[in-house]
Amino acid sequence: MSIPSVPGTSPYAGPQGLWTADPEELAARLFVTVFAGQGAVPLPQRDISDVYAILASLGGYSLPDVRSGNTQPLGLTVQLAQECILLWERATVATRLSAGSGPVAQTITMLRFGPGVLGASDPVAALKARLK
């Protein structure tokens, strides 16, 4: 299954659609969307807040600019994004990176096997193969 990118449409129906999605499919779709166009960048990275916003956009909704507290759909979005990131780490395609003193910057960095999943004709199958 290729992952189509159609402007103006979301592949999942809101937060509930994300919640009930196949975790590996969701992780692959999010990975491809987060790192689109970065396969040849020397150190592809995205800020963790970008990952949350991109996941929300896959569900067809947006997160508030001020993100605090345990509110919905923010809480659900953070949970699902972290689950996807854990799958990325298990597949060794991306990992979390923290840097700084005081306020710590949280980023997601693509690892060396990431471009293979990113450029695969079937990213879901490629990610699943990396998870075996």
mmCIF file with all atom_site columns, C-alpha atoms in Angstrom:
data_model
loop_
_atom_site.group_PDB
_atom_site.id
_atom_site.type_symbol
_atom_site.label_atom_id
_atom_site.label_alt_id
_atom_site.label_comp_id
_atom_site.label_asym_id
_atom_site.label_entity_id
_atom_site.label_seq_id
_atom_site.pdbx_PDB_ins_code
_atom_site.Cartn_x
_atom_site.Cartn_y
_atom_site.Cartn_z
_atom_site.occupancy
_atom_site.B_iso_or_equiv
_atom_site.pdbx_formal_charge
_atom_site.auth_seq_id
_atom_site.auth_comp_id
_atom_site.auth_asym_id
_atom_site.auth_atom_id
_atom_site.pdbx_PDB_model_num
ATOM 1   C CA . MET A 1 1   ? 0.000   0.000  0.000  1.00 0.00 ? 1   MET A CA 1
ATOM 2   C CA . SER A 1 2   ? 1.548   3.276  -1.031 1.00 0.00 ? 2   SER A CA 1
ATOM 3   C CA . ILE A 1 3   ? 0.881   6.325  1.066  1.00 0.00 ? 3   ILE A CA 1
ATOM 4   C CA . PRO A 1 4   ? -0.898  8.907  -1.060 1.00 0.00 ? 4   PRO A CA 1
ATOM 5   C CA . SER A 1 5   ? -0.617  12.570 -0.270 1.00 0.00 ? 5   SER A CA 1
ATOM 6   C CA . VAL A 1 6   ? -3.706  14.406 -1.417 1.00 0.00 ? 6   VAL A CA 1
ATOM 7   C CA . PRO A 1 7   ? -3.842  18.111 -0.539 1.00 0.00 ? 7   PRO A CA 1
ATOM 8   C CA . GLY A 1 8   ? -6.878  19.069 1.501  1.00 0.00 ? 8   GLY A CA 1
ATOM 9   C CA . THR A 1 9   ? -7.732  15.561 2.650  1.00 0.00 ? 9   THR A CA 1
ATOM 10  C CA . SER A 1 10  ? -6.829  13.659 5.775  1.00 0.00 ? 10  SER A CA 1
ATOM 11  C CA . PRO A 1 11  ? -6.382  9.896  5.767  1.00 0.00 ? 11  PRO A CA 1
ATOM 12  C CA . TYR A 1 12  ? -7.926  9.476  9.232  1.00 0.00 ? 12  TYR A CA 1
ATOM 13  C CA . ALA A 1 13  ? -11.262 10.727 10.552 1.00 0.00 ? 13  ALA A CA 1
ATOM 14  C CA . GLY A 1 14  ? -10.312 12.913 13.482 1.00 0.00 ? 14  GLY A CA 1
ATOM 15  C CA . PRO A 1 15  ? -8.704  11.876 16.758 1.00 0.00 ? 15  PRO A CA 1
ATOM 16  C CA . GLN A 1 16  ? -10.854 8.727  16.939 1.00 0.00 ? 16  GLN A CA 1
ATOM 17  C CA . GLY A 1 17  ? -9.672  7.690  13.479 1.00 0.00 ? 17  GLY A CA 1
ATOM 18  C CA . LEU A 1 18  ? -6.055  8.027  14.587 1.00 0.00 ? 18  LEU A CA 1
ATOM 19  C CA . TRP A 1 19  ? -6.773  6.132  17.813 1.00 0.00 ? 19  TRP A CA 1
ATOM 20  C CA . THR A 1 20  ? -8.298  3.158  16.011 1.00 0.00 ? 20  THR A CA 1
ATOM 21  C CA . ALA A 1 21  ? -5.740  3.055  13.167 1.00 0.00 ? 21  ALA A CA 1
ATOM 22  C CA . ASP A 1 22  ? -3.316  0.164  12.764 1.00 0.00 ? 22  ASP A CA 1
ATOM 23  C CA . PRO A 1 23  ? -0.281  1.306  14.827 1.00 0.00 ? 23  PRO A CA 1
ATOM 24  C CA . GLU A 1 24  ? 2.328   0.233  12.276 1.00 0.00 ? 24  GLU A CA 1
ATOM 25  C CA . GLU A 1 25  ? 0.457   1.816  9.369  1.00 0.00 ? 25  GLU A CA 1
ATOM 26  C CA . LEU A 1 26  ? 0.042   5.018  11.361 1.00 0.00 ? 26  LEU A CA 1
ATOM 27  C CA . ALA A 1 27  ? 3.744   5.008  12.310 1.00 0.00 ? 27  ALA A CA 1
ATOM 28  C CA . ALA A 1 28  ? 4.787   4.520  8.675  1.00 0.00 ? 28  ALA A CA 1
ATOM 29  C CA . ARG A 1 29  ? 2.435   7.200  7.368  1.00 0.00 ? 29  ARG A CA 1
ATOM 30  C CA . LEU A 1 30  ? 3.583   9.641  10.047 1.00 0.00 ? 30  LEU A CA 1
ATOM 31  C CA . PHE A 1 31  ? 7.257   8.842  9.382  1.00 0.00 ? 31  PHE A CA 1
ATOM 32  C CA . VAL A 1 32  ? 6.880   9.506  5.652  1.00 0.00 ? 32  VAL A CA 1
ATOM 33  C CA . THR A 1 33  ? 4.991   12.739 6.292  1.00 0.00 ? 33  THR A CA 1
ATOM 34  C CA . VAL A 1 34  ? 7.382   13.999 8.991  1.00 0.00 ? 34  VAL A CA 1
ATOM 35  C CA . PHE A 1 35  ? 10.518  13.361 6.946  1.00 0.00 ? 35  PHE A CA 1
ATOM 36  C CA . ALA A 1 36  ? 9.181   14.051 3.436  1.00 0.00 ? 36  ALA A CA 1
ATOM 37  C CA . GLY A 1 37  ? 11.922  15.551 1.303  1.00 0.00 ? 37  GLY A CA 1
ATOM 38  C CA . GLN A 1 38  ? 14.643  14.974 3.899  1.00 0.00 ? 38  GLN A CA 1
ATOM 39  C CA . GLY A 1 39  ? 16.027  11.636 2.706  1.00 0.00 ? 39  GLY A CA 1
ATOM 40  C CA . ALA A 1 40  ? 19.259  13.206 1.411  1.00 0.00 ? 40  ALA A CA 1
ATOM 41  C CA . VAL A 1 41  ? 19.755  15.754 4.217  1.00 0.00 ? 41  VAL A CA 1
ATOM 42  C CA . PRO A 1 42  ? 22.936  14.999 6.233  1.00 0.00 ? 42  PRO A CA 1
ATOM 43  C CA . LEU A 1 43  ? 21.116  15.001 9.604  1.00 0.00 ? 43  LEU A CA 1
ATOM 44  C CA . PRO A 1 44  ? 17.340  14.980 9.057  1.00 0.00 ? 44  PRO A CA 1
ATOM 45  C CA . GLN A 1 45  ? 15.577  16.254 12.165 1.00 0.00 ? 45  GLN A CA 1
ATOM 46  C CA . ARG A 1 46  ? 12.178  17.579 13.182 1.00 0.00 ? 46  ARG A CA 1
ATOM 47  C CA . ASP A 1 47  ? 11.085  19.277 16.367 1.00 0.00 ? 47  ASP A CA 1
ATOM 48  C CA . ILE A 1 48  ? 8.822   17.076 18.487 1.00 0.00 ? 48  ILE A CA 1
ATOM 49  C CA . SER A 1 49  ? 6.069   19.701 18.382 1.00 0.00 ? 49  SER A CA 1
ATOM 50  C CA . ASP A 1 50  ? 6.130   19.446 14.562 1.00 0.00 ? 50  ASP A CA 1
ATOM 51  C CA . VAL A 1 51  ? 5.535   15.695 14.869 1.00 0.00 ? 51  VAL A CA 1
ATOM 52  C CA . TYR A 1 52  ? 2.481   16.335 17.061 1.00 0.00 ? 52  TYR A CA 1
ATOM 53  C CA . ALA A 1 53  ? 1.115   18.921 14.614 1.00 0.00 ? 53  ALA A CA 1
ATOM 54  C CA . ILE A 1 54  ? 1.702   16.637 11.617 1.00 0.00 ? 54  ILE A CA 1
ATOM 55  C CA . LEU A 1 55  ? -0.049  13.742 13.336 1.00 0.00 ? 55  LEU A CA 1
ATOM 56  C CA . ALA A 1 56  ? -3.025  15.973 14.098 1.00 0.00 ? 56  ALA A CA 1
ATOM 57  C CA . SER A 1 57  ? -3.129  17.059 10.446 1.00 0.00 ? 57  SER A CA 1
ATOM 58  C CA . LEU A 1 58  ? -3.277  13.381 9.405  1.00 0.00 ? 58  LEU A CA 1
ATOM 59  C CA . GLY A 1 59  ? -6.431  13.221 11.524 1.00 0.00 ? 59  GLY A CA 1
ATOM 60  C CA . GLY A 1 60  ? -7.823  16.360 9.912  1.00 0.00 ? 60  GLY A CA 1
ATOM 61  C CA . TYR A 1 61  ? -7.610  18.588 12.979 1.00 0.00 ? 61  TYR A CA 1
ATOM 62  C CA . SER A 1 62  ? -5.154  21.069 14.424 1.00 0.00 ? 62  SER A CA 1
ATOM 63  C CA . LEU A 1 63  ? -3.707  21.527 17.877 1.00 0.00 ? 63  LEU A CA 1
ATOM 64  C CA . PRO A 1 64  ? -3.957  24.787 19.813 1.00 0.00 ? 64  PRO A CA 1
ATOM 65  C CA . ASP A 1 65  ? -0.973  27.133 19.673 1.00 0.00 ? 65  ASP A CA 1
ATOM 66  C CA . VAL A 1 66  ? -0.699  27.032 23.461 1.00 0.00 ? 66  VAL A CA 1
ATOM 67  C CA . ARG A 1 67  ? -0.247  23.403 24.422 1.00 0.00 ? 67  ARG A CA 1
ATOM 68  C CA . SER A 1 68  ? -0.564  22.850 28.136 1.00 0.00 ? 68  SER A CA 1
ATOM 69  C CA . GLY A 1 69  ? -2.335  20.555 30.485 1.00 0.00 ? 69  GLY A CA 1
ATOM 70  C CA . ASN A 1 70  ? -4.008  17.250 29.920 1.00 0.00 ? 70  ASN A CA 1
ATOM 71  C CA . THR A 1 71  ? -6.615  18.313 27.395 1.00 0.00 ? 71  THR A CA 1
ATOM 72  C CA . GLN A 1 72  ? -8.024  16.509 24.400 1.00 0.00 ? 72  GLN A CA 1
ATOM 73  C CA . PRO A 1 73  ? -7.206  16.060 21.617 1.00 0.00 ? 73  PRO A CA 1
ATOM 74  C CA . LEU A 1 74  ? -3.686  17.101 22.686 1.00 0.00 ? 74  LEU A CA 1
ATOM 75  C CA . GLY A 1 75  ? -3.280  14.228 25.157 1.00 0.00 ? 75  GLY A CA 1
ATOM 76  C CA . LEU A 1 76  ? -4.361  11.606 22.646 1.00 0.00 ? 76  LEU A CA 1
ATOM 77  C CA . THR A 1 77  ? -2.134  13.138 19.942 1.00 0.00 ? 77  THR A CA 1
ATOM 78  C CA . VAL A 1 78  ? 0.927   13.111 22.200 1.00 0.00 ? 78  VAL A CA 1
ATOM 79  C CA . GLN A 1 79  ? 0.272   9.486  23.213 1.00 0.00 ? 79  GLN A CA 1
ATOM 80  C CA . LEU A 1 80  ? -0.073  8.310  19.631 1.00 0.00 ? 80  LEU A CA 1
ATOM 81  C CA . ALA A 1 81  ? 2.941   10.296 18.432 1.00 0.00 ? 81  ALA A CA 1
ATOM 82  C CA . GLN A 1 82  ? 5.075   8.786  21.195 1.00 0.00 ? 82  GLN A CA 1
ATOM 83  C CA . GLU A 1 83  ? 3.869   5.285  20.258 1.00 0.00 ? 83  GLU A CA 1
ATOM 84  C CA . CYS A 1 84  ? 4.847   5.968  16.637 1.00 0.00 ? 84  CYS A CA 1
ATOM 85  C CA . ILE A 1 85  ? 8.263   7.250  17.724 1.00 0.00 ? 85  ILE A CA 1
ATOM 86  C CA . LEU A 1 86  ? 8.786   4.105  19.805 1.00 0.00 ? 86  LEU A CA 1
ATOM 87  C CA . LEU A 1 87  ? 8.034   2.013  16.716 1.00 0.00 ? 87  LEU A CA 1
ATOM 88  C CA . TRP A 1 88  ? 10.517  4.130  14.734 1.00 0.00 ? 88  TRP A CA 1
ATOM 89  C CA . GLU A 1 89  ? 13.140  3.528  17.400 1.00 0.00 ? 89  GLU A CA 1
ATOM 90  C CA . ARG A 1 90  ? 12.424  -0.202 17.471 1.00 0.00 ? 90  ARG A CA 1
ATOM 91  C CA . ALA A 1 91  ? 12.797  -0.289 13.668 1.00 0.00 ? 91  ALA A CA 1
ATOM 92  C CA . THR A 1 92  ? 15.982  1.847  13.960 1.00 0.00 ? 92  THR A CA 1
ATOM 93  C CA . VAL A 1 93  ? 14.715  4.402  11.443 1.00 0.00 ? 93  VAL A CA 1
ATOM 94  C CA . ALA A 1 94  ? 14.508  7.412  13.805 1.00 0.00 ? 94  ALA A CA 1
ATOM 95  C CA . THR A 1 95  ? 15.114  8.301  17.424 1.00 0.00 ? 95  THR A CA 1
ATOM 96  C CA . ARG A 1 96  ? 14.499  11.005 20.015 1.00 0.00 ? 96  ARG A CA 1
ATOM 97  C CA . LEU A 1 97  ? 17.266  13.479 20.695 1.00 0.00 ? 97  LEU A CA 1
ATOM 98  C CA . SER A 1 98  ? 17.378  15.938 23.574 1.00 0.00 ? 98  SER A CA 1
ATOM 99  C CA . ALA A 1 99  ? 19.814  18.830 23.659 1.00 0.00 ? 99  ALA A CA 1
ATOM 100 C CA . GLY A 1 100 ? 20.434  21.907 25.736 1.00 0.00 ? 100 GLY A CA 1
ATOM 101 C CA . SER A 1 101 ? 20.592  22.924 29.331 1.00 0.00 ? 101 SER A CA 1
ATOM 102 C CA . GLY A 1 102 ? 17.690  24.627 31.012 1.00 0.00 ? 102 GLY A CA 1
ATOM 103 C CA . PRO A 1 103 ? 14.919  24.329 28.452 1.00 0.00 ? 103 PRO A CA 1
ATOM 104 C CA . VAL A 1 104 ? 15.689  21.102 26.618 1.00 0.00 ? 104 VAL A CA 1
ATOM 105 C CA . ALA A 1 105 ? 15.003  20.924 22.888 1.00 0.00 ? 105 ALA A CA 1
ATOM 106 C CA . GLN A 1 106 ? 13.330  17.676 21.865 1.00 0.00 ? 106 GLN A CA 1
ATOM 107 C CA . THR A 1 107 ? 13.867  16.590 18.271 1.00 0.00 ? 107 THR A CA 1
ATOM 108 C CA . ILE A 1 108 ? 13.370  13.448 16.233 1.00 0.00 ? 108 ILE A CA 1
ATOM 109 C CA . THR A 1 109 ? 16.371  12.424 14.142 1.00 0.00 ? 109 THR A CA 1
ATOM 110 C CA . MET A 1 110 ? 16.238  10.051 11.190 1.00 0.00 ? 110 MET A CA 1
ATOM 111 C CA . LEU A 1 111 ? 18.725  7.179  11.431 1.00 0.00 ? 111 LEU A CA 1
ATOM 112 C CA . ARG A 1 112 ? 20.587  5.451  8.597  1.00 0.00 ? 112 ARG A CA 1
ATOM 113 C CA . PHE A 1 113 ? 17.799  2.965  7.781  1.00 0.00 ? 113 PHE A CA 1
ATOM 114 C CA . GLY A 1 114 ? 15.210  5.747  7.612  1.00 0.00 ? 114 GLY A CA 1
ATOM 115 C CA . PRO A 1 115 ? 15.807  6.745  3.980  1.00 0.00 ? 115 PRO A CA 1
ATOM 116 C CA . GLY A 1 116 ? 15.038  3.161  2.909  1.00 0.00 ? 116 GLY A CA 1
ATOM 117 C CA . VAL A 1 117 ? 11.598  3.318  4.511  1.00 0.00 ? 117 VAL A CA 1
ATOM 118 C CA . LEU A 1 118 ? 11.093  6.894  3.355  1.00 0.00 ? 118 LEU A CA 1
ATOM 119 C CA . GLY A 1 119 ? 11.805  6.031  -0.279 1.00 0.00 ? 119 GLY A CA 1
ATOM 120 C CA . ALA A 1 120 ? 10.095  2.627  -0.364 1.00 0.00 ? 120 ALA A CA 1
ATOM 121 C CA . SER A 1 121 ? 7.200   2.109  -2.758 1.00 0.00 ? 121 SER A CA 1
ATOM 122 C CA . ASP A 1 122 ? 5.362   0.606  0.234  1.00 0.00 ? 122 ASP A CA 1
ATOM 123 C CA . PRO A 1 123 ? 6.569   2.374  3.398  1.00 0.00 ? 123 PRO A CA 1
ATOM 124 C CA . VAL A 1 124 ? 4.179   0.367  5.606  1.00 0.00 ? 124 VAL A CA 1
ATOM 125 C CA . ALA A 1 125 ? 5.678   -2.935 4.438  1.00 0.00 ? 125 ALA A CA 1
ATOM 126 C CA . ALA A 1 126 ? 9.204   -1.497 4.699  1.00 0.00 ? 126 ALA A CA 1
ATOM 127 C CA . LEU A 1 127 ? 8.637   -0.385 8.289  1.00 0.00 ? 127 LEU A CA 1
ATOM 128 C CA . LYS A 1 128 ? 7.024   -3.701 9.210  1.00 0.00 ? 128 LYS A CA 1
ATOM 129 C CA . ALA A 1 129 ? 10.020  -5.551 7.725  1.00 0.00 ? 129 ALA A CA 1
ATOM 130 C CA . ARG A 1 130 ? 12.356  -3.457 9.883  1.00 0.00 ? 130 ARG A CA 1
ATOM 131 C CA . LEU A 1 131 ? 10.272  -4.371 12.965 1.00 0.00 ? 131 LEU A CA 1
ATOM 132 C CA . LYS A 1 132 ? 10.735  -8.146 12.480 1.00 0.00 ? 132 LYS A CA 1
#
